[in-house]
Coordinates of C-alpha atoms in Angstrom, one line a residue:
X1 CA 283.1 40.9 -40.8
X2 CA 279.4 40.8 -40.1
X3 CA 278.2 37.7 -37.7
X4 CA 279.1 34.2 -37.6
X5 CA 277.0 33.5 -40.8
X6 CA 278.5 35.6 -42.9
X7 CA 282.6 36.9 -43.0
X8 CA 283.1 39.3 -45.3
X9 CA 286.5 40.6 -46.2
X10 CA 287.6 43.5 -47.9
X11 CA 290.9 42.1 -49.2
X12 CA 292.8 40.4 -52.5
X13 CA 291.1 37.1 -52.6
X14 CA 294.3 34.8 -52.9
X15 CA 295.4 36.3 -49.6
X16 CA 292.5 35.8 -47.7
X17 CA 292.3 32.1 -49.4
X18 CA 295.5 31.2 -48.4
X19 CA 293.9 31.0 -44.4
X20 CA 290.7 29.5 -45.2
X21 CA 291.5 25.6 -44.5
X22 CA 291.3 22.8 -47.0
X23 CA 288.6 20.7 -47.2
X24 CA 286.2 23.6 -45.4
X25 CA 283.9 24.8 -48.1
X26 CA 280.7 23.0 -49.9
X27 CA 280.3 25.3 -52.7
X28 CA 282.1 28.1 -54.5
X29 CA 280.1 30.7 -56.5
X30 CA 281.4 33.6 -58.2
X31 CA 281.6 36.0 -60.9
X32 CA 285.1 36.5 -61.9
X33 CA 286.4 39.1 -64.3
X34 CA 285.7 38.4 -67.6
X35 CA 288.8 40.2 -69.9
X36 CA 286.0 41.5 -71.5
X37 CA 286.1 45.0 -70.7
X38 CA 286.9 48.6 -73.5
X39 CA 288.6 50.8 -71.9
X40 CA 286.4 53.8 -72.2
X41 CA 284.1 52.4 -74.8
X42 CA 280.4 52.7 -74.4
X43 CA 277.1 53.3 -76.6
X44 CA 275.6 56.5 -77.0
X45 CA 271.8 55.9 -76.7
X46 CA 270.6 59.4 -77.4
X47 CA 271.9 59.9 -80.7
X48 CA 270.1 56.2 -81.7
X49 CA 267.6 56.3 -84.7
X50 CA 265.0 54.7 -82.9
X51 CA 262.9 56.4 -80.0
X52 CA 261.8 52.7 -78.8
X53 CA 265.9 52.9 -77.6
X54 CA 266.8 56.2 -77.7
X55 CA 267.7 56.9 -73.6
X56 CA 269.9 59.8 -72.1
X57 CA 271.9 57.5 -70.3
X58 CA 274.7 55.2 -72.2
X59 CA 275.5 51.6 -72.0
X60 CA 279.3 51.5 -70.6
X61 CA 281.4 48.9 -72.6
X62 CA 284.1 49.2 -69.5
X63 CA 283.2 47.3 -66.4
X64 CA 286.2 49.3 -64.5
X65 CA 290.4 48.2 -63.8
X66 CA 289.2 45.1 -62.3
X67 CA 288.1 43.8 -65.7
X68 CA 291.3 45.1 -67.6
X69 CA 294.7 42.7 -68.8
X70 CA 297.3 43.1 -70.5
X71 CA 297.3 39.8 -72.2
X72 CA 295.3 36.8 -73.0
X73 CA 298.2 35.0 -71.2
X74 CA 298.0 37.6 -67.7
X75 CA 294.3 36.4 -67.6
X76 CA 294.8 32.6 -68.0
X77 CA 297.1 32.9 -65.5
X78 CA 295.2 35.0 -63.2
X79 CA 293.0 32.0 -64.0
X80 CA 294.6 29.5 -62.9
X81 CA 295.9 31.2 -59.6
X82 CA 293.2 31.8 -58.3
X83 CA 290.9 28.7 -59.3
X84 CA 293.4 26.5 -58.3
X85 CA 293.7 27.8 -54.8
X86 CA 289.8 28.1 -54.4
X87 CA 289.4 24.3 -55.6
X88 CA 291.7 23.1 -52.8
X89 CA 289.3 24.7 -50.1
X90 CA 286.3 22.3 -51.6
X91 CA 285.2 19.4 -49.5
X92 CA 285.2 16.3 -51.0
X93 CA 281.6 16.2 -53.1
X94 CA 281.6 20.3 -53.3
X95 CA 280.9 22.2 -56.5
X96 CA 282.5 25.1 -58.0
X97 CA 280.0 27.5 -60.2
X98 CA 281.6 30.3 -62.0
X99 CA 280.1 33.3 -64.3
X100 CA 282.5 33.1 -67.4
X101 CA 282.7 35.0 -70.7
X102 CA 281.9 32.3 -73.3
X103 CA 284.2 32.9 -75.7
X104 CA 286.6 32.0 -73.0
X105 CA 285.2 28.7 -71.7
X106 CA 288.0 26.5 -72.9
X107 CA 290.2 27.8 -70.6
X108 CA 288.4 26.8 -67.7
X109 CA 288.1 23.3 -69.4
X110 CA 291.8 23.4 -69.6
X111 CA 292.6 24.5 -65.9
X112 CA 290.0 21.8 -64.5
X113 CA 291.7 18.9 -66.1
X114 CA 295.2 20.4 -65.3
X115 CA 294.0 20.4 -60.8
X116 CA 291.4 17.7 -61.3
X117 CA 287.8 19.0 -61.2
X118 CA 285.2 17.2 -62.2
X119 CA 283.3 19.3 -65.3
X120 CA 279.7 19.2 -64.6
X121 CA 277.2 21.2 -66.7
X122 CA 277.6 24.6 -68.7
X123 CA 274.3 26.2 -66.9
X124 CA 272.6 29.0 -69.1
X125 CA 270.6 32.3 -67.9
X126 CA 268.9 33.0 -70.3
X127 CA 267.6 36.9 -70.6
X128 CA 264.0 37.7 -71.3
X129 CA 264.9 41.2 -71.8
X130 CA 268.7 41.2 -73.6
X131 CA 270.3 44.4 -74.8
X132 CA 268.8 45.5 -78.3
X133 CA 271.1 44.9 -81.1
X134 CA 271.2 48.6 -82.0
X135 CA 274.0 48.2 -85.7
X136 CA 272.1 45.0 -86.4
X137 CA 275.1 43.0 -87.1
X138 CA 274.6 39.9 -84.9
X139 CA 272.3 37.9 -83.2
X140 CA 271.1 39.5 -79.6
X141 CA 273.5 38.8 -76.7
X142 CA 270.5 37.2 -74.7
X143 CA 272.8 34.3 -72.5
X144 CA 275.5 33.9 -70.0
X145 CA 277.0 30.6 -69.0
X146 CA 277.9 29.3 -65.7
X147 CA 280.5 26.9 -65.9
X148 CA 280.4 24.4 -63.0
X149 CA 282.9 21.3 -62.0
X150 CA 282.9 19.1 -59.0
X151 CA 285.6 17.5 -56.1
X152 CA 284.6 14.2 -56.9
X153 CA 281.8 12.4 -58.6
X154 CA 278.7 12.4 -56.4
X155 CA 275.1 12.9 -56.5
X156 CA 274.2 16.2 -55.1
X157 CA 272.9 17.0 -51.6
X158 CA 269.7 18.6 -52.7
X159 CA 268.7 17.2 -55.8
X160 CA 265.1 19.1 -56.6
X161 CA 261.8 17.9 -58.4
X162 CA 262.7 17.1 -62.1
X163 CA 261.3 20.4 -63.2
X164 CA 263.5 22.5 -61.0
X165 CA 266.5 20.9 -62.3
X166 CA 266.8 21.9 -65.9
X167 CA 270.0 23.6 -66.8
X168 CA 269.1 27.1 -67.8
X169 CA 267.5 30.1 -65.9
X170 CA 265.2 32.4 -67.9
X171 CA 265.1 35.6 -66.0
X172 CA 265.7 39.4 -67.1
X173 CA 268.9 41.3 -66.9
X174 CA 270.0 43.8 -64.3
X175 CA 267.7 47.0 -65.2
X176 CA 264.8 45.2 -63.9
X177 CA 266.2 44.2 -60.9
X178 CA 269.1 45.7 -60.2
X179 CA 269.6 47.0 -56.4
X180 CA 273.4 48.8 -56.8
X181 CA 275.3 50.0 -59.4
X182 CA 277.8 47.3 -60.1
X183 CA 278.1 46.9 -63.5
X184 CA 277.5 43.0 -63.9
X185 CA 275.4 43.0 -60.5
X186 CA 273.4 39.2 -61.0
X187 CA 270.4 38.4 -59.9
X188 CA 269.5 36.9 -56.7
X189 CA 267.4 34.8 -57.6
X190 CA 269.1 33.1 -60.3
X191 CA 271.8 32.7 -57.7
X192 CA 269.7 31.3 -54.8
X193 CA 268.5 28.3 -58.0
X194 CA 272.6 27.4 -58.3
X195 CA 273.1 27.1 -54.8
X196 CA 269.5 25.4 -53.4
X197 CA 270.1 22.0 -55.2
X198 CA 274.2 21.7 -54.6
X199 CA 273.9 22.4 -50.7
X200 CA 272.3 22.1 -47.6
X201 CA 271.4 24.3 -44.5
X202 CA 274.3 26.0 -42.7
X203 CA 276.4 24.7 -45.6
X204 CA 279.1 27.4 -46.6
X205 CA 279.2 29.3 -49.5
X206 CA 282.4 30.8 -51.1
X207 CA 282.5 34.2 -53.4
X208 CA 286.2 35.2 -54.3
X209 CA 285.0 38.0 -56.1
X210 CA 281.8 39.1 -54.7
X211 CA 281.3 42.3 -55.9
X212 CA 278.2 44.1 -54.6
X213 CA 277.1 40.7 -52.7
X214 CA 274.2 39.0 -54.7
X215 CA 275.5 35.6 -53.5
X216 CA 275.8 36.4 -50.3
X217 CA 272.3 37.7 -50.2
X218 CA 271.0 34.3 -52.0
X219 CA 273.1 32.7 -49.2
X220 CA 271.3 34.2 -46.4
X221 CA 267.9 33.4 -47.7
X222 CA 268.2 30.0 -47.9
X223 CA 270.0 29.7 -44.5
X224 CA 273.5 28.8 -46.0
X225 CA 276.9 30.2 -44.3
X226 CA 278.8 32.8 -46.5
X227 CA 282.5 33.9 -47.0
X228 CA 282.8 36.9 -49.1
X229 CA 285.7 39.0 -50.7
X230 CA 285.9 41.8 -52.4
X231 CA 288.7 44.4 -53.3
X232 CA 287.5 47.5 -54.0
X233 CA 285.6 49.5 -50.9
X234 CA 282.9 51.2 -52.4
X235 CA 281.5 47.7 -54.0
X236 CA 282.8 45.9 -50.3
X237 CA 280.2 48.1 -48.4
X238 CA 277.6 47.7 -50.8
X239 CA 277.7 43.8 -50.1
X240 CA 278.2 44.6 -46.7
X241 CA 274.7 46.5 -46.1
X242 CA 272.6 44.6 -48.5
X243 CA 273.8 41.1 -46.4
X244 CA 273.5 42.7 -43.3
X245 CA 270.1 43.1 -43.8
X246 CA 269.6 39.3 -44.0
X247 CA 271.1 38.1 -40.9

């Protein structure tokens, strides 16, 4: 716990849902895992032919436990448990953003219609810097999609200038401005553009999964309320100090 704008909880995120009431939240904004994880894969940047990305550090291919399933049907399920509870603590009019692998979208498309969320948009950031291509066998990875739904059908709180309001971010990935070392750490501001236009001051933010606690920084900045959770301590304290900071 930190003050009353921000609660933080170092705890499984369906148990600490279940006492958050219904109807309490205006927006929900997280990075869930993605099933998208190697289990001790990673790149070897020194021994690369090029010195333009030769480096003495790797590129890690697995994000860590939380990102690891047995099945395709373990994760739709972990899906759907915890989307479904999240959903119910949405006010009427609230909107629900999540970071989601791509390849995977249909199953939030599936799980919305099944509990009743509204599909919005597909937002895009869009990387300025993306991973090189180092085997050549595929176009860059230079995107990730936000998938976002609504309770409801109605115009949004904070509806910016035309220009602000395009549905794609372009902004650089983590190794310019990362500040920890989560492995899918997002950036702030990119977060702080999601959450401006779909609520208002001392509106509350939710993060289920809020890892190192970019959202909850975003939150502060623009004077919104923040609930965070996060399982695993050394990532929970991170979150906690940077936020801190911003009360």
């Amino acid at each position: 716990m930190l003050k009353d704008r921000a609660k933080l909880y170092l705890a499984d995120a369906l148990l600490v849902m279940e006492d958050i009431p219904e109807n309490s939240i205006d927006m929900i904004l997280t990075d869930p895992p993605y099933m998208i994880s190697k289990k001790g894969a990673k790149i070897e940047r020194k021994y690369l032919w090029s010195d333009k990305y030769r480096r003495s550090k790797d590129i890690t291919l697995d994000f860590g436990e939380w990102d690891h399933f047995e099945s395709i049907e373990q994760y739709i399920d972990f899906t759907r448990a915890w989307l479904t509870k999240a959903f119910s603590k949405l006010k009427d009019g609230g909107w629900i953003c999540i970071f989601f692998d791509k390849m995977k979208i249909y199953i939030l498309d599936n799980i919305s219609r099944e509990i009743g969320i509204t599909p919005k948009t597909i937002y895009v950031w869009a990387k300025t810097n993306p991973v090189p291509n180092f085997r050549k066998m595929n176009f860059l990875s230079a995107t990730e999609f936000i998938w976002c739904g609504e309770k409801g059908n109605r115009k949004m709180k904070n509806f910016r200038s035309y220009h602000e309001m395009y549905s794609y971010f372009l902004y650089p990935n983590k190794s310019i401005y990362g500040e920890t070392d989560h492995p899918t750490e997002k950036p702030v501001e990119l977060l702080k553009h999601l959450i401006l236009p779909i609520t208002l001051e001392n509106d509350i933010v939710l993060d289920p999964f809020m890892g190192s606690g970019s959202t909850g920084v975003a939150s502060m900045l623009l004077k919104r309320k923040f609930i965070g959770i996060e399982k695993d301590p050394h990532y929970y304290e991170q979150a906690r100090a940077r936020i801190d900071k911003h009360i």
